[in-house]
Short mmCIF file of C-alpha atoms and ligand atoms in Angstrom, two decimals:
data_model
loop_
_atom_site.label_atom_id
_atom_site.label_comp_id
_atom_site.label_asym_id
_atom_site.label_seq_id
_atom_site.Cartn_x
_atom_site.Cartn_y
_atom_site.Cartn_z
CA UNK V 13 142.88 30.57 81.41
CA UNK V 14 139.72 30.54 83.58
CA UNK V 15 138.33 28.09 85.19
CA UNK V 16 135.69 26.61 83.31
CA UNK V 17 138.01 26.31 80.65
CA UNK V 18 140.68 24.24 82.36
CA UNK V 19 138.29 21.86 84.36
CA UNK V 20 136.80 21.39 80.91
CA UNK V 21 140.68 20.64 79.57
CA UNK V 22 141.28 18.61 82.51
CA UNK V 23 137.84 16.48 81.42
CA UNK V 24 138.49 15.98 77.94
CA UNK V 25 141.65 14.82 78.72
CA UNK V 26 140.97 12.33 81.45
CA UNK V 27 138.24 10.66 79.63
CA UNK V 28 141.14 10.36 76.86
CA UNK V 29 143.39 9.34 78.39
CA UNK V 30 141.05 6.51 79.55
CA UNK V 31 139.90 5.84 76.39
CA UNK V 32 143.16 5.03 75.05
CA UNK V 33 143.68 2.57 78.04
CA UNK V 34 141.37 1.15 78.77
CA UNK V 35 140.51 -0.22 75.03
CA UNK V 36 137.22 1.37 74.05
CA UNK V 37 137.97 0.01 70.90
CA UNK V 38 139.19 -3.15 71.87
CA UNK V 39 141.48 -4.78 69.30
CA UNK V 40 142.26 -7.75 72.40
CA UNK V 41 138.68 -7.67 74.11
CA UNK V 42 138.85 -9.33 77.53
CA UNK V 43 143.90 -9.19 77.34
CA UNK V 44 142.95 -5.30 78.22
CA UNK V 45 145.75 -4.49 79.47
CA UNK V 46 144.98 -3.62 82.97
CA UNK V 47 143.58 0.04 83.70
CA UNK V 48 146.60 1.80 86.07
CA UNK V 49 145.56 5.05 87.66
CA UNK V 50 147.07 7.28 90.44
CA UNK V 51 144.53 9.10 92.67
CA UNK V 52 145.94 11.70 95.02
CA UNK V 53 144.34 13.02 97.72
CA UNK V 54 145.10 16.06 98.91
CA UNK V 55 143.41 19.94 100.03
CA UNK V 56 142.83 21.92 97.15
CA UNK V 57 141.07 25.62 96.76
CA UNK V 58 137.88 24.23 95.59
CA UNK V 59 135.81 26.63 92.84
CA UNK V 60 132.42 26.03 92.50
CA UNK V 61 131.41 28.69 89.96
CA UNK V 62 130.01 31.90 92.01
CA UNK V 63 131.34 32.93 95.86
CA UNK V 64 134.76 33.00 96.72
CA UNK V 65 137.15 29.80 96.34
CA UNK V 66 137.16 27.48 99.33
CA UNK V 67 139.39 24.79 100.64
CA UNK V 68 138.17 21.19 100.47
CA UNK V 69 139.42 17.99 99.50
CA UNK V 70 139.55 16.54 95.68
CA UNK V 71 141.07 13.96 94.06
CA UNK V 72 144.28 14.86 91.54
CA UNK V 73 143.58 18.64 92.40
CA UNK V 74 140.01 19.10 90.95
CA UNK V 75 136.17 17.63 92.44
CA UNK V 76 134.79 15.35 91.70
CA UNK V 77 138.00 13.17 91.14
CA UNK V 78 138.41 12.04 87.26
CA UNK V 79 135.67 9.73 85.26
CA UNK V 80 136.95 6.04 86.13
CA UNK V 81 135.73 4.08 83.19
CA UNK V 82 137.28 0.45 82.63
CA UNK V 83 135.53 -2.51 80.47
CA UNK V 84 133.96 -4.81 82.46
CA UNK V 85 136.59 -7.80 83.73
CA UNK V 86 139.05 -5.71 83.52
CA UNK V 87 141.45 -5.89 86.23
CA UNK V 88 141.50 -2.53 87.20
CA UNK V 89 145.23 -0.79 89.79
CA UNK V 90 144.78 1.83 91.69
CA UNK V 91 147.19 3.57 94.23
CA UNK V 92 146.33 5.72 96.50
CA UNK V 93 148.14 8.55 97.56
CA UNK V 94 147.35 10.60 100.51
CA UNK V 95 148.50 13.77 100.90
CA UNK V 96 145.82 14.86 103.68
CA UNK V 97 147.30 15.69 106.37
CA UNK V 98 144.00 13.08 108.22
CA UNK V 99 143.68 9.39 107.45
CA UNK V 100 142.36 8.45 103.89
CA UNK V 101 140.66 5.34 102.09
CA UNK V 102 138.24 4.83 98.95
CA UNK V 103 135.15 2.84 98.78
CA UNK V 104 134.19 1.43 95.78
CA UNK V 105 130.60 1.67 96.46
CA UNK V 106 128.25 -0.68 94.70
CA UNK V 107 131.00 -2.90 93.27
CA UNK V 108 131.24 -6.51 94.93
CA UNK V 109 135.01 -6.28 95.72
CA UNK V 110 137.21 -8.40 97.66
CA UNK V 111 136.28 -7.79 101.06
CA UNK V 112 140.53 -6.57 101.25
CA UNK V 113 139.99 -4.04 98.32
CA UNK V 114 136.42 -2.88 99.75
CA UNK V 115 137.87 0.77 101.56
CA UNK V 116 136.60 0.40 105.25
CA UNK V 117 139.03 1.91 107.89
CA UNK V 118 138.71 -0.26 111.07
CA UNK V 119 136.82 -3.22 108.96
CA UNK V 120 138.71 -3.82 105.89
CA UNK V 121 141.62 -2.38 105.81
CA UNK V 122 143.70 -0.27 108.05
CA UNK V 123 143.26 3.78 107.27
CA UNK V 124 145.93 5.04 105.05
CA UNK V 125 147.75 7.75 107.43
CA UNK V 126 148.95 10.99 106.12
CA UNK V 127 151.90 10.83 103.88
CA UNK V 128 151.27 6.93 102.61
CA UNK V 129 149.78 5.02 99.75
CA UNK V 130 147.66 1.83 98.76
CA UNK V 131 146.90 -0.15 95.90
CA UNK V 132 143.77 -0.75 95.55
CA UNK V 133 143.26 -4.08 92.96
CA UNK V 134 140.01 -5.70 91.69
CA UNK V 135 137.79 -6.84 88.72
CA UNK V 136 135.89 -4.05 87.52
CA UNK V 137 132.53 -5.94 87.20
CA UNK V 138 129.68 -5.55 86.32
CA UNK V 139 129.06 -3.65 83.63
CA UNK V 140 126.77 -0.69 85.62
CA UNK V 141 127.27 3.32 86.77
CA UNK V 142 129.30 3.09 90.63
CA UNK V 143 131.14 6.32 92.04
CA UNK V 144 134.31 5.79 94.73
CA UNK V 145 134.64 8.06 97.91
CA UNK V 146 136.41 7.95 100.77
CA UNK V 147 135.37 6.50 103.52
CA UNK V 148 137.07 8.30 106.28
CA UNK V 149 134.73 10.88 108.62
CA UNK V 150 133.25 13.46 106.79
CA UNK V 151 135.73 13.29 103.82
CA UNK V 152 133.15 13.00 101.11
CA UNK V 153 131.34 15.47 102.23
CA UNK V 154 134.55 18.35 101.52
CA UNK V 155 134.69 16.58 97.72
CA UNK V 156 136.16 13.29 97.39
CA UNK V 157 134.03 11.04 95.11
CA UNK V 158 134.35 10.66 91.60
CA UNK V 159 132.81 8.32 89.39
CA UNK V 160 133.67 4.76 87.86
CA UNK V 161 131.74 3.68 85.42
CA UNK V 162 132.22 0.28 84.23
CA UNK V 163 131.23 -0.21 80.21
CA UNK V 164 129.53 -3.79 79.28
CA UNK V 165 131.61 -6.61 77.45
CA UNK V 166 129.29 -6.61 74.10
CA UNK V 167 128.35 -3.76 72.26
CA UNK V 168 125.08 -1.81 73.36
CA UNK V 169 123.93 1.60 73.54
CA UNK V 170 123.06 3.63 69.98
CA UNK V 171 123.60 6.86 72.07
CA UNK V 172 124.33 9.67 70.03
CA UNK V 173 125.77 11.34 73.65
CA UNK V 174 126.28 9.90 77.10
CA UNK V 175 126.72 11.70 80.03
CA UNK V 176 127.93 11.50 83.75
CA UNK V 177 126.40 13.65 86.41
CA UNK V 178 127.89 13.94 89.31
CA UNK V 179 125.29 15.38 91.89
CA UNK V 180 126.85 16.66 95.82
CA UNK V 181 125.75 19.14 98.28
CA UNK V 182 128.05 22.33 99.05
CA UNK V 183 129.17 24.28 102.02
CA UNK V 184 130.90 27.39 100.69
CA UNK V 185 132.97 27.54 103.42
CA UNK V 186 136.77 26.02 104.13
CA UNK V 187 136.43 22.61 105.35
CA UNK V 188 133.25 21.84 102.84
CA UNK V 189 131.03 20.12 104.96
CA UNK V 190 132.61 20.40 108.30
CA UNK V 191 132.65 24.09 107.48
CA UNK V 192 131.56 25.89 110.86
CA UNK V 193 128.58 26.46 110.08
CA UNK V 194 124.86 25.52 111.67
CA UNK V 195 123.90 22.26 111.76
CA UNK V 196 120.46 21.26 110.73
CA UNK V 197 118.25 19.59 114.03
CA UNK V 198 118.51 16.37 114.41
CA UNK V 199 115.06 16.55 113.28
CA UNK V 200 115.17 16.87 109.57
CA UNK V 201 112.68 17.30 106.52
CA UNK V 202 110.99 14.87 104.37
CA UNK V 203 113.47 15.03 101.91
CA UNK V 204 116.37 16.21 104.03
CA UNK V 205 115.21 19.72 103.76
CA UNK V 206 112.49 22.05 104.71
CA UNK V 207 110.52 20.82 107.37
CA UNK V 208 113.94 20.39 109.61
CA UNK V 209 114.85 24.74 108.99
CA UNK V 210 114.91 26.47 111.76
CA UNK V 211 112.84 24.17 114.10
CA UNK V 212 115.02 23.96 116.52
CA UNK V 213 114.00 19.97 117.73
CA UNK V 214 116.18 17.50 117.56
CA UNK V 215 118.37 16.75 120.44
CA UNK V 216 121.25 17.04 118.61
CA UNK V 217 123.48 21.05 119.40
CA UNK V 218 124.31 23.34 117.02
CA UNK V 219 127.85 22.80 115.41
CA UNK V 220 127.72 19.15 117.33
CA UNK V 221 128.67 15.92 114.86
CA UNK V 222 125.19 14.00 114.55
CA UNK V 223 123.11 16.12 112.23
CA UNK V 224 124.34 17.66 108.44
CA UNK V 225 125.43 21.45 107.95
CA UNK V 226 123.03 23.60 106.53
CA UNK V 227 123.75 23.28 102.99
CA UNK V 228 123.96 26.62 100.57
CA UNK V 229 125.05 25.24 97.12
CA UNK V 230 124.46 21.44 95.18
CA UNK V 231 126.64 20.78 92.59
CA UNK V 232 126.20 19.28 89.29
CA UNK V 233 129.84 18.24 88.44
CA UNK V 234 131.39 20.45 90.77
CA UNK V 235 129.58 23.68 89.04
CA UNK V 236 127.22 25.54 90.51
CA UNK V 237 124.03 26.43 88.11
CA UNK V 238 124.49 28.68 86.59
CA UNK V 239 127.88 28.39 86.62
CA UNK V 240 128.40 24.67 84.46
CA UNK V 241 128.93 24.23 80.86
CA UNK V 242 124.94 23.54 79.53
CA UNK V 243 124.39 20.20 78.15
CA UNK V 244 124.63 20.78 74.74
CA UNK V 245 121.91 18.26 72.08
CA UNK V 246 120.59 18.84 68.67
CA UNK V 247 117.02 17.48 67.69
CA UNK V 248 116.87 13.80 67.16
CA UNK V 249 119.27 12.74 69.57
CA UNK V 250 119.62 9.57 71.92
CA UNK V 251 121.26 10.86 74.84
CA UNK V 252 122.20 8.85 78.03
CA UNK V 253 122.93 10.93 81.59
CA UNK V 254 124.48 8.25 84.32
CA UNK V 255 122.92 9.96 87.81
CA UNK V 256 125.07 9.36 90.34
CA UNK V 257 124.56 10.97 93.77
CA UNK V 258 126.98 11.80 96.09
CA UNK V 259 125.24 14.23 98.39
CA UNK V 260 126.36 13.30 102.12
CA UNK V 261 122.83 14.06 102.86
CA UNK V 262 120.45 15.54 100.34
CA UNK V 263 117.75 13.11 98.00
CA UNK V 264 116.84 15.01 94.51
CA UNK V 265 113.80 14.37 92.58
CA UNK V 266 114.82 15.36 89.11
CA UNK V 267 112.59 16.27 86.12
CA UNK V 268 114.47 17.10 82.77
CA UNK V 269 111.11 20.64 81.86
CA UNK V 270 109.64 19.33 78.58
CA UNK V 271 111.36 15.45 78.27
CA UNK V 272 109.58 13.23 79.81
CA UNK V 273 113.09 10.80 81.60
CA UNK V 274 113.58 6.90 80.34
CA UNK V 275 114.63 4.78 83.48
CA UNK V 276 117.13 2.26 82.03
CA UNK V 277 119.61 1.05 85.16
CA UNK V 278 119.29 1.33 89.74
CA UNK V 279 122.29 1.22 91.01
CA UNK V 280 123.42 0.33 87.76
CA UNK V 281 122.06 -2.67 87.34
CA UNK V 282 119.19 -2.46 83.76
CA UNK V 283 115.77 -2.42 84.03
CA UNK V 284 112.88 -2.55 81.87
CA UNK V 285 113.57 0.41 80.02
CA UNK V 286 110.21 3.03 81.70
CA UNK V 287 109.40 6.45 81.12
CA UNK V 288 109.01 9.05 84.43
CA UNK V 289 108.28 12.60 84.86
CA UNK V 290 110.47 12.87 87.55
CA UNK V 291 113.50 10.32 88.34
CA UNK V 292 114.55 9.96 92.75
CA UNK V 293 118.43 9.93 93.66
CA UNK V 294 118.24 8.93 97.38
CA UNK V 295 122.22 9.55 98.30
CA UNK V 296 124.28 6.77 97.03
CA UNK V 297 121.64 6.19 94.46
CA UNK V 298 122.20 5.90 90.88
CA UNK V 299 120.23 6.40 88.08
CA UNK V 300 120.90 5.79 84.78
CA UNK V 301 118.14 8.07 82.16
CA UNK V 302 117.47 8.20 78.64
CA UNK V 303 116.11 11.18 76.62
CA UNK V 304 115.21 11.94 72.86
CA UNK V 305 115.47 15.48 72.08
CA UNK V 306 112.59 15.91 70.63
CA UNK V 307 111.96 19.41 71.56
CA UNK V 308 114.31 22.12 70.55
CA UNK V 309 114.66 25.10 73.09
CA UNK V 310 116.52 26.00 76.82
CA UNK V 311 115.19 23.05 79.58
CA UNK V 312 116.59 22.75 82.88
CA UNK V 313 117.24 19.76 84.42
CA UNK V 314 116.34 20.73 87.95
CA UNK V 315 115.49 19.58 91.24
CA UNK V 316 111.38 20.32 92.80
CA UNK V 317 111.94 22.17 95.66
CA UNK V 318 115.26 22.49 96.80
CA UNK V 319 114.90 24.57 99.11
CA UNK V 320 117.45 27.75 98.04
CA UNK V 321 116.05 29.13 94.82
CA UNK V 322 118.65 30.13 92.74
CA UNK V 323 121.29 28.36 94.49
CA UNK V 324 118.99 24.27 94.20
CA UNK V 325 120.50 21.92 91.90
CA UNK V 326 120.18 22.32 88.29
CA UNK V 327 121.94 21.96 84.91
CA UNK V 328 120.44 23.56 81.86
CA UNK V 329 120.30 21.67 78.41
CA UNK V 330 120.81 23.89 75.49
CA UNK V 331 119.56 22.60 71.47
CA UNK V 332 121.38 23.76 68.48
CA UNK V 333 120.92 27.03 68.20
CA UNK V 334 118.62 27.99 71.38
CA UNK V 335 122.37 28.94 73.65
CA UNK V 336 120.29 32.47 73.82
CA UNK V 337 117.53 31.50 75.48
CA UNK V 338 116.05 32.08 79.15
CA UNK V 339 116.05 27.97 80.23
CA UNK V 340 112.85 26.53 81.51
CA UNK V 341 112.48 25.14 84.45
CA UNK V 342 110.62 21.66 84.89
CA UNK V 343 106.60 22.50 86.44
CA UNK V 344 106.35 20.28 89.72
CA UNK V 345 102.41 19.40 90.29
CA UNK V 346 100.63 16.54 91.68
CA UNK V 347 99.82 13.96 89.47
CA UNK V 348 103.66 14.46 87.53
CA UNK V 349 104.48 9.81 87.12
CA UNK V 350 107.60 9.55 89.85
CA UNK V 351 109.58 6.78 89.54
CA UNK V 352 109.80 4.03 92.70
CA UNK V 353 111.07 0.67 93.19
CA UNK V 354 107.15 -0.38 92.03
CA UNK V 355 107.49 0.96 89.15
CA UNK V 356 110.08 -1.26 88.01
CA UNK V 357 111.26 -4.50 87.19
CA UNK V 358 114.97 -6.19 86.22
CA UNK V 359 115.75 -6.25 82.22
CA UNK V 360 117.08 -9.45 82.92
CA UNK V 361 115.34 -12.47 84.36
CA UNK V 362 118.34 -13.25 87.08
CA UNK V 363 117.13 -16.40 88.86
CA UNK V 364 116.73 -16.14 92.50
CA UNK V 365 116.36 -19.00 94.64
CA UNK V 366 112.77 -19.46 96.33
CA UNK V 367 111.95 -20.79 99.45
CA UNK V 368 112.09 -19.04 102.49
CA UNK V 369 115.49 -17.03 103.48
CA UNK V 370 118.14 -18.94 105.38
CA UNK V 371 118.42 -15.89 108.13
CA UNK V 372 115.83 -12.94 108.56
CA UNK V 373 117.13 -9.64 110.28
CA UNK V 374 114.81 -6.78 111.52
CA UNK V 375 115.91 -3.92 111.40
CA UNK V 376 114.71 -1.07 112.41
CA UNK V 377 116.10 2.13 112.33
CA UNK V 378 114.93 4.89 114.52
CA UNK V 379 116.37 8.15 115.66
CA UNK V 380 115.55 11.56 115.12
CA UNK V 381 113.10 12.78 117.73
CA UNK V 382 113.74 9.94 120.43
CA UNK V 383 117.16 10.11 120.33
CA UNK V 384 119.92 12.34 118.92
CA UNK V 385 121.58 8.72 117.77
CA UNK V 386 120.99 6.98 114.42
CA UNK V 387 120.28 3.24 115.50
CA UNK V 388 119.55 0.37 114.03
CA UNK V 389 117.61 -2.12 116.42
CA UNK V 390 118.36 0.90 118.93
CA UNK V 391 122.03 0.29 119.31
CA UNK V 392 124.85 2.30 117.58
CA UNK V 393 127.90 1.37 115.60
CA UNK V 394 130.12 0.78 116.81
CA UNK V 395 128.81 -1.19 119.57
CA UNK V 396 125.45 -2.29 117.09
CA UNK V 397 125.10 -6.24 116.48
CA UNK V 398 126.61 -7.82 113.85
CA UNK V 399 123.78 -10.47 111.23
CA UNK V 400 125.62 -13.85 110.73
CA UNK V 401 125.88 -15.37 107.70
CA UNK V 402 127.44 -18.44 105.65
CA UNK V 403 128.70 -18.63 102.90
CA UNK V 404 125.57 -19.46 100.36
CA UNK V 405 122.65 -18.39 102.32
CA UNK V 406 120.22 -16.67 101.48
CA UNK V 407 119.55 -13.70 104.05
CA UNK V 408 116.70 -10.82 103.53
CA UNK V 409 116.87 -7.39 105.72
CA UNK V 410 113.78 -6.82 107.17
CA UNK V 411 113.61 -2.12 107.33
CA UNK V 412 111.14 -0.78 109.69
CA UNK V 413 111.98 3.09 109.27
CA UNK V 414 110.24 4.43 112.85
CA UNK V 415 112.12 8.24 112.34
CA UNK V 416 110.63 10.57 109.85
CA UNK V 417 113.37 10.46 107.69
CA UNK V 418 114.24 8.77 104.83
CA UNK V 419 117.69 6.30 104.96
CA UNK V 420 119.49 5.18 102.44
CA UNK V 421 120.60 1.48 103.12
CA UNK V 422 123.45 0.32 101.74
CA UNK V 423 124.99 -2.78 101.62
CA UNK V 424 128.92 -3.38 100.74
CA UNK V 425 129.97 -6.16 98.45
CA UNK V 426 126.35 -7.18 97.30
CA UNK V 427 123.61 -6.67 95.62
CA UNK V 428 120.06 -7.32 97.72
CA UNK V 429 117.04 -7.46 95.53
CA UNK V 430 114.08 -5.08 96.68
CA UNK V 431 111.57 -8.20 97.95
CA UNK V 432 107.65 -7.20 95.31
CA UNK V 433 105.73 -9.72 95.83
CA UNK V 434 104.09 -8.28 92.89
CA UNK V 435 106.83 -9.41 90.63
CA UNK V 436 108.38 -13.05 90.07
CA UNK V 437 111.64 -12.97 92.18
CA UNK V 438 113.78 -13.26 88.76
CA UNK V 439 112.68 -9.45 88.23
CA UNK V 440 113.07 -7.97 91.25
CA UNK V 441 115.21 -4.78 91.28
CA UNK V 442 119.08 -6.18 91.43
CA UNK V 443 120.59 -3.17 93.93
CA UNK V 444 123.39 -1.99 96.41
CA UNK V 445 121.72 0.64 97.94
CA UNK V 446 117.20 1.47 98.87
CA UNK V 447 115.72 4.03 100.65
CA UNK V 448 113.87 3.23 103.62
CA UNK V 449 110.62 6.21 103.90
CA UNK V 450 109.97 6.98 107.56
CA UNK V 451 107.12 4.78 108.95
CA UNK V 452 107.21 2.37 105.76
CA UNK V 453 108.97 -1.61 105.55
CA UNK V 454 111.29 -2.45 103.20
CA UNK V 455 113.04 -6.23 102.01
CA UNK V 456 115.06 -7.29 100.59
CA UNK V 457 117.57 -10.39 100.17
CA UNK V 458 120.85 -10.87 99.56
CA UNK V 459 123.11 -14.36 98.32
CA UNK V 460 126.17 -14.41 101.15
CA UNK V 461 128.72 -14.43 98.07
CA UNK V 462 132.08 -12.83 98.67
CA UNK V 463 133.40 -13.81 102.28
CA UNK V 464 134.23 -10.47 104.91
CA UNK V 465 133.00 -8.71 107.49
CA UNK V 466 130.80 -5.97 105.15
CA UNK V 467 129.84 -2.38 106.95
CA UNK V 468 126.10 -2.12 106.62
CA UNK V 469 124.77 1.59 106.95
CA UNK V 470 122.52 4.36 105.96
CA UNK V 471 124.15 6.29 103.49
CA UNK V 472 123.28 9.63 105.23
CA UNK V 473 126.51 10.22 106.36
CA UNK V 474 125.94 12.09 109.21
CA UNK V 475 123.92 9.34 110.40
CA UNK V 476 126.21 7.04 109.80
CA UNK V 477 128.43 8.87 111.80
CA UNK V 478 126.29 9.08 114.31
CA UNK V 479 125.95 5.36 114.68
CA UNK V 480 123.46 3.19 111.75
CA UNK V 481 125.46 0.89 110.68
CA UNK V 482 126.56 -2.72 111.45
CA UNK V 483 128.37 -5.13 110.29
CA UNK V 484 127.80 -8.46 107.92
CA UNK V 485 129.91 -11.16 108.95
CA UNK V 486 130.39 -14.66 107.19
CA UNK V 487 130.88 -17.35 109.75
CA UNK V 488 131.93 -20.51 109.56
CA UNK V 489 128.73 -22.88 108.14
CU1 LIG W 512 120.31 7.43 107.67
#
């Protein structure tokens, strides 16, 4: 059996098993049984569709790991078995789980040693598109991630198809992202690629831990174009795509040739739907989009300037009857509309307390040209400051990016709202990861409603490992 078919079967069986146990057609509603899953982390031979098989890390022998699909409010019980040679953990990215379940080694739990297990248990809410990944070392870059979809506890939809698309950057060599391949200089390109190549200006030594590797391929659901199965549609279909950027270092600007994309949700939280030509996803971000299949043909959903020609990130979208055509890629030109945070608003007005924040923390992001490290307020994790909050506080994080690279900042355990004075606060976007663009400011606010010590960091994995992280710590009021 060839790899594609085997993989397809695995995915289908996984989906069926999920549907059977999560009660997608529930008789019992909220009383649905606990959803139990076993995830075995182990080294596995990976095949992205072309090039050699290589050794990376996988959950249950596959990368991405199985799609976990549960209903909002349902209890989820995940047994993580560590069959790696190193410790590991799982983080439930975006879900505000109780602190001991958050999966950050040395902060919320001790890493699970090789040969041992850990049971994660929490309620899956609110509904939305999330993902899970290892939070230990560079294991995210080596293949340890998968989608986590929380279905709303009410009828919504009307989509003819829904696809979960995980985007990932790969080094196609044993070890995955930590393979012994040249690292980029710390002074990277604006979009994490391009400019930085060959400039040699950064202080990070080649092979050092502070900069990302040169990636050799960009995969959708573990397949490099054109080796993955195309997304098949027929005229008139309404299609929902749950896009998840599980990459360690790569931001994508995605466009679907021949179609516009209607943005439905950012980081799993609904926005007022709006059409765009291009959607941007930083590491850790999720964007749900919809398109109407009203332009028959064979097209590409593709990332702009993947910098690698043939190896760039793409997925074919093929209409019934157009199976034998060569897919047409999008043309990126000035004047296309890009979905930015300032063009979108939260769909359901959720009250956000008015009045000044109880605490304001200025967060200056720097590194690259000035230093081989990536820092917040000039300090490196674990020697970084603690952002003290008390239960009930409204807290503002006021970022300024003093570097030439974008930093997608991620807060664990909470959603934050992106401050946007053009909108009333109840319409501010609800997110958990937000890009702070080079030399720009961005403010977010969150309500301290989930006690514990919470990791707050850049979701560029190599920036995080180079120190760009600190802790939000709850104190007694
Ligand atoms: Cu960063």
